[in-house]
Amino acid sequence: MSVPSKTAEYFMAGMDGIHNLTYRESPLSLPKANEVLVKIHAVSLNYRDIAFATGTYPGAVTGIVPCSDMAGEVVATGIDVQNWKKGDRVTSSFCLDHIAGDITDVIRATALGSPIDGVLTQYRNFPAHALVKIPDYMTFEQASTLACAALTAWSSLRGPVPLKGGDTVLVEGTGGVSIFALQFASAMGATVIVTSSSDEKVKLAKQLGATHTINYKTHPNWDQELLKLTNGRGVDHVIEIGGAGTLLKAIASTRMVGWLHNIGFLAGEDDMGNLPLELLKRGVSYRAILIGSRLQFEDMNRLLEARQIQPVIDKVFPFDQALQAYEHLASQKHVGKVVIKIAN
């Protein structure tokens, strides 16, 4: 195919709500020497995209193309690119320059969807070093879910003290990161306890490998229920998505000298109490998870390939219904990922 001269895309015209998602057409440049032009087939949404649209995420920038997670195919390469060719199926790192090691402020400045333009567009140029091969068995829609949600879950469980078979993990919720954490932990031989807001959601969690489930609507003191399930010990690892609204219960659910991996703030604000004291009393190590590097992404894909793990997609929306996709995610009725199909 010939290289197009323009791309259709969405941008955020304001920061006071998802209604600011606006369609436009923009000129498209040829890839530079070390760049790769990708035709984007699918984009998946994250709660971060809602937070940016509503101005509640630190560092949100007005007027940029949103979203960080995509899958597509290479349509052109710069003259110095040797490791990618036309037709290759690819996704990209969340932060374009996070190749290996710890993240830095400089690397974080290359995060897609803010502070730089994201991927809710038909075509985009990427640095060749930012791209990652899609697992062969996955569709574009499935592969679009990996860059943020899957890699965040993977980075949580493969941290300084990696999850091992026989460990017990608490996974809060049934959104994108949570479902991947459930699937990874189950594949690694862990006992997985999942909390969610409805019997329907916890039933699906059971089908995906959860050992135990707790409906936190019917069991508001879910930390006490969890301690019963673990004979008072608590869990080795917590995937914490609620933030202030759930953090104290999450700490109470963690075993002495366990690990709490914080990846979100869905539950909003609440009384945090004396947080340092609560952590100290149980010797809990608290980690804030900032996605992961390209090398971690490639490591994760090896497990995905080996176990043929199927990403859970709640619903796929066409490109011209991008706003409806945002609305569906904001409703928090989904299980797994919400995807926008870009290419026909």
Coordinates of C-alpha atoms in Angstrom, one line a residue:
M1 CA 0.0 0.0 0.0
S2 CA 1.1 3.6 -0.5
V3 CA 2.0 5.7 2.5
P4 CA -1.0 8.0 3.3
S5 CA -0.5 11.8 3.6
K6 CA -3.0 12.2 6.5
T7 CA -4.5 10.3 9.4
A8 CA -7.9 10.4 11.1
E9 CA -7.6 10.8 14.9
Y10 CA -9.2 12.0 18.1
F11 CA -7.8 14.6 20.5
M12 CA -8.9 16.0 23.8
A13 CA -10.2 19.6 23.3
G14 CA -10.6 20.1 27.0
M15 CA -10.0 18.6 30.4
D16 CA -13.5 18.7 32.1
G17 CA -14.9 15.5 30.8
I18 CA -14.8 12.8 28.1
H19 CA -17.3 14.8 26.0
N20 CA -14.2 16.7 24.8
L21 CA -13.1 13.8 22.7
T22 CA -13.0 15.4 19.2
Y23 CA -12.4 13.9 15.7
R24 CA -10.0 15.5 13.2
E25 CA -7.8 14.8 10.3
S26 CA -4.1 15.7 10.5
P27 CA -1.1 15.6 8.1
L28 CA 1.1 12.5 8.3
S29 CA 4.8 12.7 7.8
L30 CA 7.1 10.0 6.4
P31 CA 9.0 8.0 9.0
K32 CA 12.4 9.5 10.0
A33 CA 15.6 7.5 9.6
N34 CA 15.0 5.5 12.8
E35 CA 11.2 5.5 12.8
V36 CA 8.6 3.0 11.8
L37 CA 5.1 4.0 10.4
V38 CA 2.4 1.8 11.9
K39 CA -1.1 1.3 10.6
I40 CA -3.0 1.0 13.9
H41 CA -5.7 -1.7 13.9
A42 CA -6.9 -1.5 17.5
V43 CA -6.6 0.6 20.7
S44 CA -7.5 -0.4 24.2
L45 CA -8.6 2.0 26.9
N46 CA -7.3 2.4 30.5
Y47 CA -8.7 4.2 33.5
R48 CA -5.8 6.6 33.0
D49 CA -7.5 7.8 29.8
I50 CA -10.7 8.7 31.7
A51 CA -8.6 10.5 34.4
F52 CA -6.8 12.6 31.8
A53 CA -10.1 13.5 30.1
T54 CA -11.5 14.7 33.4
G55 CA -8.4 16.5 34.6
T56 CA -7.9 14.3 37.6
Y57 CA -4.6 12.7 36.6
P58 CA -1.3 14.5 37.4
G59 CA 0.4 16.0 34.3
A60 CA -2.7 15.9 32.1
V61 CA -2.2 17.9 28.9
T62 CA -4.9 19.5 26.8
G63 CA -5.1 19.1 23.0
I64 CA -3.2 15.9 22.5
V65 CA -4.2 12.6 21.0
P66 CA -5.1 10.2 23.9
C67 CA -4.5 6.6 24.7
S68 CA -1.3 4.6 25.1
D69 CA -2.1 1.0 24.0
M70 CA -2.3 -0.1 20.4
A71 CA -1.6 -3.0 18.0
G72 CA -1.0 -2.6 14.3
E73 CA 1.1 -3.4 11.3
V74 CA 4.2 -1.8 9.9
V75 CA 3.6 0.0 6.6
A76 CA 6.9 1.8 6.1
T77 CA 10.3 2.1 7.8
G78 CA 13.0 4.8 7.9
I79 CA 16.3 4.2 6.0
D80 CA 18.2 3.2 9.2
V81 CA 15.7 0.7 10.5
Q82 CA 16.9 -2.9 10.2
N83 CA 14.8 -4.9 12.7
W84 CA 11.3 -4.2 11.3
K85 CA 9.8 -4.7 7.9
K86 CA 6.5 -4.0 6.2
G87 CA 3.8 -6.3 7.4
D88 CA 5.2 -7.0 10.8
R89 CA 2.6 -7.1 13.6
V90 CA 3.6 -4.8 16.4
T91 CA 2.6 -3.0 19.6
S92 CA 4.7 -0.4 21.4
S93 CA 6.1 0.4 24.9
F94 CA 3.9 2.6 27.1
C95 CA 6.9 5.0 27.4
L96 CA 8.6 5.0 24.1
D97 CA 12.1 5.3 25.5
H98 CA 11.8 2.8 28.4
I99 CA 13.9 0.1 27.0
A100 CA 15.3 -1.5 30.2
G101 CA 16.0 -0.7 33.8
D102 CA 14.3 1.8 36.1
I103 CA 12.1 4.6 34.7
T104 CA 13.4 8.2 35.0
D105 CA 11.8 11.6 34.5
V106 CA 13.3 11.8 31.1
I107 CA 11.8 8.4 30.1
R108 CA 8.5 9.2 31.7
A109 CA 8.3 12.3 29.4
T110 CA 7.9 9.9 26.5
A111 CA 4.6 8.3 27.8
L112 CA 2.0 8.0 25.1
G113 CA -1.3 9.7 25.6
S114 CA 0.2 12.4 27.8
P115 CA 2.6 14.2 27.8
I116 CA 3.1 13.2 24.2
D117 CA 0.5 12.3 21.5
G118 CA -1.0 8.9 21.9
V119 CA -2.4 6.2 19.6
L120 CA -6.1 6.9 19.0
T121 CA -5.3 7.5 15.4
Q122 CA -5.2 5.5 12.2
Y123 CA -1.4 5.9 11.6
R124 CA 1.5 6.9 13.8
N125 CA 5.3 7.0 13.5
F126 CA 7.1 5.2 16.4
P127 CA 10.8 5.0 17.2
A128 CA 12.0 1.6 16.1
H129 CA 13.3 0.8 19.5
A130 CA 9.9 1.3 21.1
L131 CA 8.1 -1.5 19.2
V132 CA 7.4 -5.0 20.4
K133 CA 6.4 -8.1 18.3
I134 CA 2.8 -9.2 18.9
P135 CA 2.4 -12.8 20.0
D136 CA 1.5 -14.9 16.9
Y137 CA -1.7 -16.3 18.3
M138 CA -3.3 -13.0 19.2
T139 CA -5.6 -10.8 17.2
F140 CA -4.9 -7.1 16.9
E141 CA -7.7 -6.5 19.4
Q142 CA -6.2 -8.8 21.9
A143 CA -2.7 -7.5 21.5
S144 CA -3.9 -3.9 22.0
T145 CA -4.5 -4.7 25.6
L146 CA -0.9 -5.6 26.6
A147 CA 1.1 -2.4 26.8
C148 CA -0.4 -1.0 30.0
A149 CA -2.7 -3.4 31.7
A150 CA -0.9 -6.7 31.1
L151 CA 2.6 -5.2 31.6
T152 CA 1.5 -3.4 34.8
A153 CA 0.2 -6.7 36.2
W154 CA 3.4 -8.5 35.1
S155 CA 5.7 -5.9 36.7
S156 CA 3.7 -6.1 39.9
L157 CA 4.1 -9.9 40.2
R158 CA 7.7 -10.0 38.9
G159 CA 9.1 -7.4 41.3
P160 CA 12.0 -7.5 43.8
V161 CA 10.5 -10.7 45.4
P162 CA 8.8 -12.4 42.4
L163 CA 5.6 -14.4 42.8
K164 CA 6.3 -18.1 43.1
G165 CA 4.1 -21.2 43.0
G166 CA 2.2 -21.7 46.2
D167 CA 2.0 -17.9 47.1
T168 CA -1.3 -16.3 47.8
V169 CA -2.3 -13.2 45.9
L170 CA -5.2 -10.7 46.5
V171 CA -6.4 -9.1 43.2
E172 CA -8.8 -6.2 43.7
G173 CA -11.4 -5.8 41.0
T174 CA -12.0 -7.3 37.6
G175 CA -10.8 -4.5 35.3
G176 CA -8.0 -4.8 32.8
V177 CA -4.9 -4.9 35.1
S178 CA -6.8 -7.1 37.7
I179 CA -7.8 -9.7 35.1
F180 CA -4.3 -10.0 33.7
A181 CA -2.9 -10.3 37.3
L182 CA -5.4 -13.1 38.0
Q183 CA -4.4 -14.9 34.8
F184 CA -0.6 -14.5 35.4
A185 CA -0.8 -15.5 39.0
S186 CA -2.9 -18.5 38.2
A187 CA -0.5 -19.6 35.4
M188 CA 2.4 -19.3 37.9
G189 CA 0.7 -21.7 40.4
A190 CA -0.5 -19.2 43.0
T191 CA -3.6 -19.2 45.1
V192 CA -5.6 -16.2 43.9
I193 CA -8.3 -14.3 45.8
V194 CA -10.4 -11.8 43.8
T195 CA -12.7 -9.1 45.2
S196 CA -15.3 -7.5 43.0
S197 CA -18.7 -5.7 43.1
S198 CA -21.1 -8.3 41.8
D199 CA -21.8 -12.0 41.8
E200 CA -21.6 -12.0 38.0
K201 CA -18.1 -10.6 38.0
V202 CA -16.8 -12.9 40.7
K203 CA -18.3 -15.9 38.8
L204 CA -16.2 -14.9 35.7
A205 CA -13.2 -14.5 37.9
K206 CA -13.7 -18.1 39.1
Q207 CA -13.9 -19.2 35.4
L208 CA -10.5 -17.5 34.8
G209 CA -8.8 -19.3 37.6
A210 CA -9.6 -17.5 40.9
T211 CA -9.3 -19.8 43.8
H212 CA -11.6 -17.7 46.0
T213 CA -13.8 -14.7 45.4
I214 CA -15.3 -12.0 47.7
N215 CA -18.2 -9.7 46.7
Y216 CA -17.2 -6.5 48.6
K217 CA -20.8 -5.1 48.2
T218 CA -22.2 -8.0 50.3
H219 CA -19.0 -8.2 52.4
P220 CA -17.9 -4.6 53.1
N221 CA -15.4 -5.9 55.7
W222 CA -13.8 -8.0 53.0
D223 CA -10.4 -7.9 54.7
Q224 CA -11.9 -10.0 57.5
E225 CA -13.3 -12.4 55.0
L226 CA -9.9 -12.7 53.4
L227 CA -8.1 -13.4 56.7
K228 CA -10.6 -16.2 57.3
L229 CA -9.7 -17.7 53.9
T230 CA -6.0 -17.6 54.7
N231 CA -6.3 -18.8 58.3
G232 CA -5.4 -15.4 59.7
R233 CA -2.1 -15.2 57.8
G234 CA -2.9 -12.8 55.0
V235 CA -1.7 -12.8 51.4
D236 CA 1.9 -12.6 50.0
H237 CA 1.0 -10.1 47.3
V238 CA -1.7 -7.5 46.9
I239 CA -2.6 -6.0 43.5
E240 CA -4.1 -2.7 44.9
I241 CA -6.2 -0.7 42.5
G242 CA -8.5 1.3 44.8
G243 CA -6.1 3.8 46.3
A244 CA -7.2 5.6 49.5
G245 CA -10.6 4.0 49.5
T246 CA -9.2 0.4 49.9
L247 CA -5.6 0.8 51.0
L248 CA -6.0 0.2 54.8
K249 CA -8.0 -2.9 54.2
A250 CA -5.4 -4.1 51.7
I251 CA -2.7 -3.6 54.3
A252 CA -4.7 -5.5 56.8
S253 CA -5.0 -8.3 54.3
T254 CA -1.3 -8.7 53.7
R255 CA 0.9 -11.1 55.6
M256 CA 3.7 -9.9 57.8
V257 CA 6.5 -8.7 55.6
G258 CA 4.3 -9.1 52.5
W259 CA 4.1 -6.9 49.3
L260 CA 1.5 -4.4 48.3
H261 CA 1.7 -3.3 44.7
N262 CA -0.3 -0.1 44.0
I263 CA -1.4 0.5 40.5
G264 CA -4.5 2.7 40.8
F265 CA -6.9 5.0 42.7
L266 CA -10.4 3.8 41.5
A267 CA -12.0 4.0 44.9
G268 CA -11.3 7.7 45.4
E269 CA -10.5 9.5 48.6
D270 CA -11.0 8.2 52.1
D271 CA -9.6 8.4 55.6
M272 CA -6.1 7.1 55.2
G273 CA -5.5 6.9 59.0
N274 CA -1.9 6.6 60.0
L275 CA -0.7 4.9 56.9
P276 CA 3.1 4.7 57.7
L277 CA 2.2 3.1 61.1
E278 CA -0.1 0.6 59.4
L279 CA 2.6 -0.4 57.0
L280 CA 5.2 -0.6 59.7
K281 CA 3.1 -2.7 62.0
R282 CA 3.0 -5.5 59.4
G283 CA 6.3 -4.8 57.8
V284 CA 4.5 -4.5 54.5
S285 CA 6.6 -3.3 51.5
Y286 CA 4.7 -0.7 49.4
R287 CA 5.5 -0.4 45.7
A288 CA 4.0 2.1 43.2
I289 CA 4.0 0.4 39.8
L290 CA 4.9 2.5 36.7
I291 CA 4.1 0.0 33.9
G292 CA 7.4 -1.6 32.7
S293 CA 10.2 -1.6 30.1
R294 CA 10.4 -3.0 26.6
L295 CA 12.6 -5.9 27.9
Q296 CA 10.0 -6.7 30.6
F297 CA 7.3 -6.5 27.8
E298 CA 9.2 -9.1 25.8
D299 CA 9.7 -11.3 28.9
M300 CA 6.0 -11.2 29.5
N301 CA 5.2 -12.1 26.0
R302 CA 7.2 -15.3 26.4
L303 CA 4.8 -16.4 29.2
L304 CA 1.8 -15.4 27.1
E305 CA 3.0 -17.5 24.2
A306 CA 3.9 -20.5 26.4
R307 CA 0.6 -20.6 28.1
Q308 CA -1.5 -19.2 25.3
I309 CA -3.2 -16.8 27.7
Q310 CA -6.3 -15.1 26.2
P311 CA -6.8 -11.4 27.0
V312 CA -10.3 -10.8 28.3
I313 CA -12.1 -8.2 26.2
D314 CA -15.4 -6.9 27.4
K315 CA -16.5 -5.0 24.3
V316 CA -15.1 -3.8 21.0
F317 CA -16.3 -0.4 19.6
P318 CA -15.8 0.9 16.0
F319 CA -13.6 3.9 15.5
D320 CA -16.5 6.3 15.0
Q321 CA -17.9 5.2 18.4
A322 CA -14.8 6.1 20.4
L323 CA -16.8 8.3 22.8
Q324 CA -19.2 5.4 23.5
A325 CA -16.1 3.3 24.3
Y326 CA -15.0 5.9 26.9
E327 CA -18.5 6.1 28.4
H328 CA -18.6 2.3 28.7
L329 CA -15.2 2.3 30.5
A330 CA -16.3 5.1 32.8
S331 CA -19.4 3.2 33.8
Q332 CA -17.1 0.5 35.4
K333 CA -19.5 -2.2 34.3
H334 CA -16.9 -3.9 32.2
V335 CA -14.8 -7.0 33.0
G336 CA -11.4 -7.0 31.3
K337 CA -10.6 -4.5 28.5
V338 CA -12.6 -2.1 26.4
V339 CA -11.2 -1.9 22.8
I340 CA -11.7 0.5 19.9
K341 CA -11.2 -1.1 16.4
I342 CA -9.4 1.5 14.2
A343 CA -8.9 -0.3 10.9
N344 CA -11.6 -2.1 9.0

